[in-house]
Amino acid sequence: RPHQEQAIQQLRESLQAGHKRPILCAPCSAGKTIIACEIIKRAAANGKRCVFYVDRTKLLQQTLDTFEMMGVHEYSVFMSDDWRYDPSKKITIASIQTAVRRQQLPYDLALVDECHTIYKGMQRLMDNYNAIPHIGLTATPYSASLGLIYDDLILAGGLTTRQLLDKGWLAPCDYYACLLYTSDAADDMQCVDLGGRRIIKKWRSGGWRVVDD
């Protein structure tokens, strides 16, 4: 999609400008892993050793599924004692925890999924490879001190969540919030407004109980 191709160009320009640790920000389901896979495919085709870091087993499997969908079948898995580890492969999907523990994963380009989750071990790893580009991926680049680790922030395609929804590239959704307040009738009563549905609660036996719906 256009915003994904533009995101790749934005990252290329950021690296060419001298940044080593740009963050690519895009909402959930905007295709961050697809963008990362395309970047890795192109870099590996040029002989670069690439690693995609994840911090959870579930995310690792989701990444493998996306890579397979994108036609990437030759890769190594660096997690615990996974039998698919092969240091001769140009592409590695790696567990952050395994990489930090073993400290033996050479590469020329790294992409860090969910980079807003800051691990001290990952920071040390990035510092050890400080001449190598590390691209962070996140939908929420708001963690404290994230700006001390990464040096550029890129909004994928320059598009907001609202704009991606309007273009039909994100599925429309409904969201709700609870408005909680104390009833005027008594201090031991609450009214919870769930998108127009009102629930009355009363304090009984040490907890709130629904007394009217």
Coordinates of N, CA, C and O in Angstrom, one line a residue, residues 1 23 26 40 42 71-72 74 76 78 82-83 90 130 134 137 139 144 149 159 186-187 203 211:
R1 N 0.8 -1.2 0.0 CA 0.0 0.0 0.0 C 0.9 1.2 0.0 O 2.0 1.2 0.5
I23 N 12.7 5.6 14.7 CA 11.5 4.8 15.1 C 10.4 5.0 14.0 O 10.2 6.1 13.6
A26 N 3.4 3.6 13.6 CA 2.1 3.4 12.8 C 1.2 2.7 13.7 O 1.5 1.9 14.6
I40 N 13.8 -5.9 5.2 CA 14.7 -7.0 5.4 C 15.0 -7.7 4.1 O 16.1 -8.1 3.8
R42 N 14.9 -6.6 1.0 CA 15.7 -5.8 0.1 C 17.2 -5.8 0.6 O 18.1 -5.9 -0.2
G71 N 6.5 -14.3 1.4 CA 7.4 -15.1 0.5 C 8.8 -15.3 1.1 O 9.7 -15.7 0.3
V72 N 9.0 -15.0 2.3 CA 10.3 -15.2 2.9 C 10.3 -16.5 3.7 O 9.7 -16.7 4.7
E74 N 13.4 -18.5 3.8 CA 14.8 -18.8 4.2 C 15.1 -17.8 5.4 O 15.5 -16.7 5.1
S76 N 16.4 -17.8 9.8 CA 16.9 -18.4 11.0 C 16.0 -18.0 12.2 O 15.6 -16.8 12.2
F78 N 16.3 -17.4 16.2 CA 17.3 -17.4 17.4 C 16.5 -17.2 18.7 O 16.3 -16.1 19.1
D82 N 15.8 -23.4 19.7 CA 15.0 -23.6 18.5 C 15.9 -24.3 17.4 O 17.0 -23.8 17.1
W83 N 15.4 -25.4 16.8 CA 16.2 -26.1 15.8 C 16.4 -25.4 14.5 O 17.2 -25.7 13.7
K90 N 20.8 -15.2 6.0 CA 20.9 -13.7 6.0 C 19.8 -13.1 6.9 O 20.0 -11.9 7.4
N130 N 26.8 0.0 18.0 CA 26.3 1.4 17.9 C 26.5 1.9 16.5 O 26.0 3.0 16.1
H134 N 19.6 0.5 13.9 CA 18.5 -0.2 14.6 C 17.2 0.6 14.4 O 17.1 1.7 14.8
L137 N 10.1 -0.2 15.9 CA 8.7 -0.3 15.5 C 7.7 -0.2 16.6 O 7.9 -0.9 17.6
A139 N 3.5 1.4 17.9 CA 2.3 2.2 17.7 C 2.2 3.3 18.7 O 1.4 4.2 18.6
A144 N 9.0 6.8 28.6 CA 10.0 7.8 29.1 C 11.4 7.3 28.7 O 11.6 6.1 28.8
I149 N 17.3 6.8 23.5 CA 17.7 5.6 22.8 C 17.7 5.7 21.3 O 18.6 5.3 20.6
L159 N 0.6 9.6 7.7 CA -0.8 9.5 7.9 C -1.2 9.1 9.4 O -0.6 8.3 10.0
A186 N -27.0 9.3 47.3 CA -26.2 8.8 48.5 C -24.8 8.6 48.1 O -24.4 8.3 47.0
D187 N -23.9 8.7 49.1 CA -22.5 8.5 48.9 C -22.1 7.1 48.6 O -21.0 6.8 48.2
W203 N -22.8 0.2 47.4 CA -21.7 -0.4 48.2 C -22.4 -1.4 49.2 O -23.1 -1.0 50.1
V211 N -27.2 -2.9 41.4 CA -28.6 -2.9 42.0 C -29.6 -2.5 41.0 O -30.8 -2.7 41.2

